[in-house]
Tab-separated table of C-alpha atoms in Angstrom:
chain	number	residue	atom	x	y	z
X	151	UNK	CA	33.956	52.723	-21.380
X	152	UNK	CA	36.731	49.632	-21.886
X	153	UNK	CA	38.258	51.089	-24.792
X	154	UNK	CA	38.427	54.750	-22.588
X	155	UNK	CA	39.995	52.526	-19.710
X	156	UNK	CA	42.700	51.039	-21.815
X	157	UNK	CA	43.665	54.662	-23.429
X	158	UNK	CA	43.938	56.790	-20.173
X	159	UNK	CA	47.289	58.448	-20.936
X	160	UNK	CA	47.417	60.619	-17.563
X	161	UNK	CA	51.439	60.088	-16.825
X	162	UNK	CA	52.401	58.065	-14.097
X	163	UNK	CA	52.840	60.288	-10.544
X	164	UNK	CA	56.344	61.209	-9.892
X	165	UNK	CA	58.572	58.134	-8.434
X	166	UNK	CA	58.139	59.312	-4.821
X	167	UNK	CA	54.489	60.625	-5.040
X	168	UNK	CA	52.427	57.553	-4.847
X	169	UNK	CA	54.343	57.248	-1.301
X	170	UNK	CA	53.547	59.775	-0.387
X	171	UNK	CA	49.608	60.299	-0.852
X	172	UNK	CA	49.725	57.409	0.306
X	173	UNK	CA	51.630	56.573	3.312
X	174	UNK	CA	50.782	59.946	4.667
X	175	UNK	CA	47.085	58.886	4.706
X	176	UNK	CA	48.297	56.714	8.104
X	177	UNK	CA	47.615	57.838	11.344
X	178	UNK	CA	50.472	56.477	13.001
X	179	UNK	CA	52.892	58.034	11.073
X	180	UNK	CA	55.507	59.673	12.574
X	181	UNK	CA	57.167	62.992	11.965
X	182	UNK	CA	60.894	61.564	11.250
X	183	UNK	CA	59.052	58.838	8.946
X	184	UNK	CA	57.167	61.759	7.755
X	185	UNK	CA	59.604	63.849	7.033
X	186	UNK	CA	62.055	61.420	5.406
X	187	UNK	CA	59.189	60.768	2.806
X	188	UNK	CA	58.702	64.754	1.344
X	189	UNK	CA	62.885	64.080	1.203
X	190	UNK	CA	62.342	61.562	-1.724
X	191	UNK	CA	61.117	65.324	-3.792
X	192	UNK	CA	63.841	67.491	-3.302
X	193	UNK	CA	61.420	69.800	-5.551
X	194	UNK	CA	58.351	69.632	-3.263
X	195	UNK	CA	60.828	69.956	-0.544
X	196	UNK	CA	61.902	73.220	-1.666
X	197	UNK	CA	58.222	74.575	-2.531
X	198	UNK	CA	57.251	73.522	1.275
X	199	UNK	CA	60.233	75.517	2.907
X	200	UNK	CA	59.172	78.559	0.537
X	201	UNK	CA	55.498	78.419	1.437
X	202	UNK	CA	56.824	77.925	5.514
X	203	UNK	CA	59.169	81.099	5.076
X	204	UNK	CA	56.115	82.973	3.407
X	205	UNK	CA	55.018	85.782	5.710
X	206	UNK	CA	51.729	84.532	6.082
X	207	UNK	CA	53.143	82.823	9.073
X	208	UNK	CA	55.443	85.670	10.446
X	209	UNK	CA	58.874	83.843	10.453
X	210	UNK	CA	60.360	84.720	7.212
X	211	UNK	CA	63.539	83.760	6.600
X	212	UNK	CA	63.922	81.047	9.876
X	213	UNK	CA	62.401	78.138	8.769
X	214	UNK	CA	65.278	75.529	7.140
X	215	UNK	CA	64.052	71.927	7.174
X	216	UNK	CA	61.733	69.802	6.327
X	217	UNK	CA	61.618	69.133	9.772
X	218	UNK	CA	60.754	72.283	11.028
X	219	UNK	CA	58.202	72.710	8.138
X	220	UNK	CA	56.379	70.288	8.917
X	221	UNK	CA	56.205	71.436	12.542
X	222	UNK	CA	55.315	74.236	11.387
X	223	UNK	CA	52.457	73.842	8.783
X	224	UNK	CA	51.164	70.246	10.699
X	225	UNK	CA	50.832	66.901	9.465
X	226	UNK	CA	47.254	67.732	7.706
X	227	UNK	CA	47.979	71.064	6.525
X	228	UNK	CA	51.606	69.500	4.614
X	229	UNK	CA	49.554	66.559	3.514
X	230	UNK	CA	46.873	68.997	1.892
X	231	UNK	CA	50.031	70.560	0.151
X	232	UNK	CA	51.241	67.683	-1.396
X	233	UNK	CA	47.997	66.781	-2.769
X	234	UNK	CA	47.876	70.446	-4.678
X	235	UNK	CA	51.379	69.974	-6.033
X	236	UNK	CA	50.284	67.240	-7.360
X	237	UNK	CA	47.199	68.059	-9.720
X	238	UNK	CA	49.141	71.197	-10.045
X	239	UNK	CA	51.670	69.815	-11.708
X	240	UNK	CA	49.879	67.450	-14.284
X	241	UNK	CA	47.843	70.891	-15.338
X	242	UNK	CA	51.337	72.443	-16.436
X	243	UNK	CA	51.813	69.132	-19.055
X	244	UNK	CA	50.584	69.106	-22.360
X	245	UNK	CA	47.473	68.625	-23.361
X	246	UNK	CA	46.216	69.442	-20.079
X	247	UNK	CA	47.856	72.887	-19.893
X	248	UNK	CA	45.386	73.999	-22.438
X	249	UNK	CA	42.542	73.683	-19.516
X	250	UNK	CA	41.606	77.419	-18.196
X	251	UNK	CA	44.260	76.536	-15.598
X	252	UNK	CA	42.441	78.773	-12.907
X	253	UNK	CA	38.912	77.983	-13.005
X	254	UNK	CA	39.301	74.062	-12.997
X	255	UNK	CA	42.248	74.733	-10.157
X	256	UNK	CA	40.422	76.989	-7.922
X	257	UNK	CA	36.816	74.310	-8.626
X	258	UNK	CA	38.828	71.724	-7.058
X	259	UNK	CA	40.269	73.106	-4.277
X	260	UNK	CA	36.453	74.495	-3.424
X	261	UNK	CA	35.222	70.943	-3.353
X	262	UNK	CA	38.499	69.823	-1.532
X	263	UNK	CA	37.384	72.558	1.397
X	264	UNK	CA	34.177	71.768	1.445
X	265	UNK	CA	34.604	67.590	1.638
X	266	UNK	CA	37.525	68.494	3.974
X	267	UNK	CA	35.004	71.258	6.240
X	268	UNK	CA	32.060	68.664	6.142
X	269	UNK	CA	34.268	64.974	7.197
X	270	UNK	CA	35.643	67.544	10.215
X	271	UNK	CA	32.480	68.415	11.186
X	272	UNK	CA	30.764	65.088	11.386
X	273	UNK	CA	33.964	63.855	12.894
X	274	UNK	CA	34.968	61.552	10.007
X	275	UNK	CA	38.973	61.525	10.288
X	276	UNK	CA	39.938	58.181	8.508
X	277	UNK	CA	40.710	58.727	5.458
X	278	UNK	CA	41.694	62.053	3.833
X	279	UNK	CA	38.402	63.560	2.386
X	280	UNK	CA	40.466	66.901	0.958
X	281	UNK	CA	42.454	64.216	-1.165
X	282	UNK	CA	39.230	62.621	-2.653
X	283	UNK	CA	37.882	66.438	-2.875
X	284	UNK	CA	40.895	67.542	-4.907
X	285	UNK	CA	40.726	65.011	-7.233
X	286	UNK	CA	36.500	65.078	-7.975
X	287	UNK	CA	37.022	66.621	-11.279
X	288	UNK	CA	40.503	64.659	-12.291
X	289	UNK	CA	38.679	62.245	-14.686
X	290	UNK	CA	38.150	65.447	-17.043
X	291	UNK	CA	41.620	65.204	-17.708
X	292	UNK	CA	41.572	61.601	-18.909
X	293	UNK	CA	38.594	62.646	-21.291
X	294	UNK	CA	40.351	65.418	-22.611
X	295	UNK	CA	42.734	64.137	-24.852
X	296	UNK	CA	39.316	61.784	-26.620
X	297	UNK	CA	37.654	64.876	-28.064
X	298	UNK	CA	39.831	67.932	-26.933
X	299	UNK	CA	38.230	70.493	-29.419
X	300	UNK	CA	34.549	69.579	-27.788
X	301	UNK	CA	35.378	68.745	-24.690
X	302	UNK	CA	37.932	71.445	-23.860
X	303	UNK	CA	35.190	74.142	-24.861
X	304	UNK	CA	32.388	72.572	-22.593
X	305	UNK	CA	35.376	72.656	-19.825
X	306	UNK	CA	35.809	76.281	-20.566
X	307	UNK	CA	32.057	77.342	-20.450
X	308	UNK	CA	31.730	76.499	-16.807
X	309	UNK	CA	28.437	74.506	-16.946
X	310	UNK	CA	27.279	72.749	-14.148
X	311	UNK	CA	27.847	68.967	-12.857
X	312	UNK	CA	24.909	68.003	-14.280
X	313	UNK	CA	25.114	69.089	-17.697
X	314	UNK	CA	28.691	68.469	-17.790
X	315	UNK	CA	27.965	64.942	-17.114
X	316	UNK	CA	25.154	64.865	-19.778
X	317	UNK	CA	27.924	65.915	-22.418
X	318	UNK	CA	30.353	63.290	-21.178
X	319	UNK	CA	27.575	60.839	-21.183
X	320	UNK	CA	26.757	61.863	-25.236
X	321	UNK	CA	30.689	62.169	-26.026
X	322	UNK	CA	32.204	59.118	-24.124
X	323	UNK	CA	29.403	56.582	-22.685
X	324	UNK	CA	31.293	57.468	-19.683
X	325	UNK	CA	31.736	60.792	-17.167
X	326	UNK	CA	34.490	62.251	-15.339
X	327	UNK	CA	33.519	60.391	-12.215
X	328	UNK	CA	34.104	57.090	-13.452
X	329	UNK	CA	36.616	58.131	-15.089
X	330	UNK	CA	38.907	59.513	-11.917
X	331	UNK	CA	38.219	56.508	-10.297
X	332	UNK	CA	40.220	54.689	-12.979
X	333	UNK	CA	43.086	57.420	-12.613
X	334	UNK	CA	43.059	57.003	-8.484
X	335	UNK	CA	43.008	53.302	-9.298
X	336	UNK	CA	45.762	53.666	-11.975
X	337	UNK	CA	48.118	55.667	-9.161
X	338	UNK	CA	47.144	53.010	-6.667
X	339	UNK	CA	45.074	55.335	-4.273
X	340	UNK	CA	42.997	53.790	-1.313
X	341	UNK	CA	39.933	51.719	-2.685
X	342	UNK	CA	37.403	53.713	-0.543
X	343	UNK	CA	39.016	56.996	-2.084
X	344	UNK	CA	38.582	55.431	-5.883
X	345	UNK	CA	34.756	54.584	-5.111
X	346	UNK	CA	33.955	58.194	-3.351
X	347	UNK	CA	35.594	59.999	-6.213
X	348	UNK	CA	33.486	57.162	-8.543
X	349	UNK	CA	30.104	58.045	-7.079
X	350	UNK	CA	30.199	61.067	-6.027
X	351	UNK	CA	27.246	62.481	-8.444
X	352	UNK	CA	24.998	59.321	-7.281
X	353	UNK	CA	22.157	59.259	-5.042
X	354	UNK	CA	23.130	57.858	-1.819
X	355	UNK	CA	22.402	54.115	-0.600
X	356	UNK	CA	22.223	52.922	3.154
X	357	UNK	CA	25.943	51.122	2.382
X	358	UNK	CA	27.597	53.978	0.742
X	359	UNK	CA	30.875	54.956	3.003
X	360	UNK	CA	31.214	58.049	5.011
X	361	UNK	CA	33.516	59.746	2.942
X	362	UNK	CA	31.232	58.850	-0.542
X	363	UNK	CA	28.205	60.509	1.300
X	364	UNK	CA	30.459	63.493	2.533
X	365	UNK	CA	31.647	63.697	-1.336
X	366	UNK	CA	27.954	63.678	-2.133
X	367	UNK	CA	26.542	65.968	0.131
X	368	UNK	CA	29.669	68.750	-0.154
X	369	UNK	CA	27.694	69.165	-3.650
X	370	UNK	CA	24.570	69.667	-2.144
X	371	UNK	CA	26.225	72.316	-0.380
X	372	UNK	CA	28.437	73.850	-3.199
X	373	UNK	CA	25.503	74.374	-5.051
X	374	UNK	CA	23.480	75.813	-2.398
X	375	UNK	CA	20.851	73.174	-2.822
X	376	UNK	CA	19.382	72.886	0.856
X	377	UNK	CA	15.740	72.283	-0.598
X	378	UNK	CA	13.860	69.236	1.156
X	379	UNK	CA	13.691	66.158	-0.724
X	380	UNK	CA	14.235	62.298	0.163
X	381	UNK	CA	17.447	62.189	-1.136
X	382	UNK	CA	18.568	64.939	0.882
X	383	UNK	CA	16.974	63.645	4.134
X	384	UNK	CA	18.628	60.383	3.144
X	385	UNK	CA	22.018	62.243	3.318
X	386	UNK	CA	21.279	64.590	6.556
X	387	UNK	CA	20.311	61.311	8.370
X	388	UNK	CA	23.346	59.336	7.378
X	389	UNK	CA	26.072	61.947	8.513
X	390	UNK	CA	23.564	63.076	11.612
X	391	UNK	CA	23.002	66.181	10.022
X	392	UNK	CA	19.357	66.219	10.383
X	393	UNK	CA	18.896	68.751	12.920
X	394	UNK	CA	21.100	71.537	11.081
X	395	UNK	CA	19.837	75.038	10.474
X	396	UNK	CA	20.854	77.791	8.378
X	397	UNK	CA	23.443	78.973	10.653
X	398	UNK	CA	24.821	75.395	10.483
X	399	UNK	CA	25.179	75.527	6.585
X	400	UNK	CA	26.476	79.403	6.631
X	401	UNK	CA	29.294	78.474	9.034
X	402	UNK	CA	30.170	75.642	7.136
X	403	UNK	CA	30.320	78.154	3.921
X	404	UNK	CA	32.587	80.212	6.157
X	405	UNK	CA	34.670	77.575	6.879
X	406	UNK	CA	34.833	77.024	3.380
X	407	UNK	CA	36.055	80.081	1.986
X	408	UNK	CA	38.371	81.071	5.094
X	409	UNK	CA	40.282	77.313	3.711
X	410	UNK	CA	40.246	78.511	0.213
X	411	UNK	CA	41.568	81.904	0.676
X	412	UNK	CA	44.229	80.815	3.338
X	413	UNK	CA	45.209	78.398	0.502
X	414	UNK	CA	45.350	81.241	-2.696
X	415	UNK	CA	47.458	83.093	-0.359
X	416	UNK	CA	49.944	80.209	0.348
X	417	UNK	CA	49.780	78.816	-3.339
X	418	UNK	CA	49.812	82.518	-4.821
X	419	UNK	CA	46.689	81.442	-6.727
C-alpha cells in the first residue's frame, strides 16, 4: 500500500477549509469566532445564505449574514453543510467527476445520517460522527485514478461493502478504508476521525473508540443486518444498545431518512 500512499493525488482542501472542519469540531467555539471562519469562503458563504433564504425555512428573502445564518441553521446543522460542500466539490474535479455523481453522493450522506442518528442516540457528542460518516467512502476516490477503467465500473455497479472491498483488496493490496484514512490524515483531520474512517469495516475490539464502533455498527444498520451473532452483541454492549427492539432500530431508520430528505431538499439533490 506504500507506493498507493505516496501517489494519492486528491488536491489539497481549499486554503480556508482545513479551518474550518476543523476548528468547528470545538465545543467552545463561539458564534463571532464561528462566523468569522465561513468568512475566509466568500463562496461557501454565499451557498449558506442561499440555502438560509430557501423556503424550506419560511423567511425567503430576510436572511443577509453569515451571522444570521448561522443563527438560523445552528452550529451543527452549518457544520454538516460545510462538510457536504466539501466532498461535493472534489466530485465536480476531474477524474472524479466521472463517478455516478448521485449514487456515491447520496451513499455518503446515508452513512453520514446514520453515524450522525446513532452517536446522538447513545449520547456520543465529541467529535463530529456526520464528518467521519461523510467521508466513509472518500478513499474510493484516491483509488480511482490507479485503475479508473476497472475500478470506476465496480463503483458504478453498486455492489456491496464487502465485495467492493474484495475488488480493492485484488486491484490495490489495499481498500477504500485505509485508504480515506490517508486522505483525512493528508487534510490534517482529527486522529480519532482518521482511525474510525480506517476501521470502519473491522470487527470491533474492547479499545476501539466510540465513534469507530458507531461507524461500525451504522453498517450493521444500513444493511439491515440485526441477526444475532457475537460480533453484534459485542457492538450492542459497547454503545449500551443491548436492550433495543425493533421499534428502537425502525425509529432510528426514521431518523435516518427524515435527515436525508431534509438534506436533498436543502442541497437540491
Amino acid at each position: 500500500m506504500s507506493h498507493l500512499c505516496e501517489a494519492l493525488c486528491l488536491p489539497a482542501l481549499s486554503l480556508s477549509s482545513p479551518k474550518l472542519l476543523n476548528k468547528m469540531q470545538a465545543d467552545d467555539i463561539g458564534l463571532k469566532e464561528f462566523a468569522d471562519c465561513l468568512k475566509l469562503d466568500p463562496g461557501l458563504c454565499a451557498r449558506l445564505l442561499r440555502v438560509a433564504n430557501s423556503p424550506f425555512f419560511g423567511v425567503s428573502g430576510q436572511i443577509s449574514s453569515v451571522e444570521e445564518t448561522v443563527m438560523l441553521l445552528g452550529m451543527r446543522r452549518t457544520r454538516q453543510f460545510v462538510t457536504l460542500e466539501v466532498l461535493k466539490n472534489l466530485l465536480q474535479r476531474p477524474p472524479w467527476d466521472q463517478v455516478d455523481l448521485k449514487g456515491f453522493w447520496q451513499r455518503a450522506v446515508v452513512m453520514a445520517a446514520c453515524a450522525d442518528a446513532l452517536a446522538h442516540r447513545v449520547g456520543f457528542t465529541d467529535c463530529d460522527a456526520f464528518t467521519a460518516g461523510i467521508f466513509y467512502n472518500v478513499g474510493c476516490l484516491a483509488l480511482l485514478p490507479q485503475a479508473p477503467t476497472d475500478y470506476l465500473s465496480a463503483l458504478s455497479s453498486g455492489r456491496s461493502n464487502q465485495a467492493l472491498l474484495t475488488l480493492e483488496q485484488m486491484l490495490f493490496e489495499t481498500n477504500h478504508a485505509d485508504m480515506g484514512s490517508q486522505v483525512l490524515a493528508q487534510w490534517n483531520f482529527p486522529q480519532t476521525m482518521c482511525v474510525a474512517v480506517g476501521t470502519q469495516y473491522m470487527q470491533p475490539f474492547c479499545d476501539h473508540s466510540v465513534l469507530q464502533q458507531v461507524m461500525q455498527f451504522s453498517h450493521v444498520v444500513l444493511s439491515n443486518d440485526f441477526q444475532p451473532s457475537a460480533y453484534h452483541a459485542s457492538l450492542y454492549f459497547s454503545l449500551g444498545l443491548e436492550t433495543w427492539k425493533d421499534k428502537d432500530y425502525r425509529g432510528l431508520l426514521e431518523a435516518v431518512h427524515e435527515q436525508f430528505e431534509q438534506w436533498k431538499t436543502l442541497l437540491g439533490m
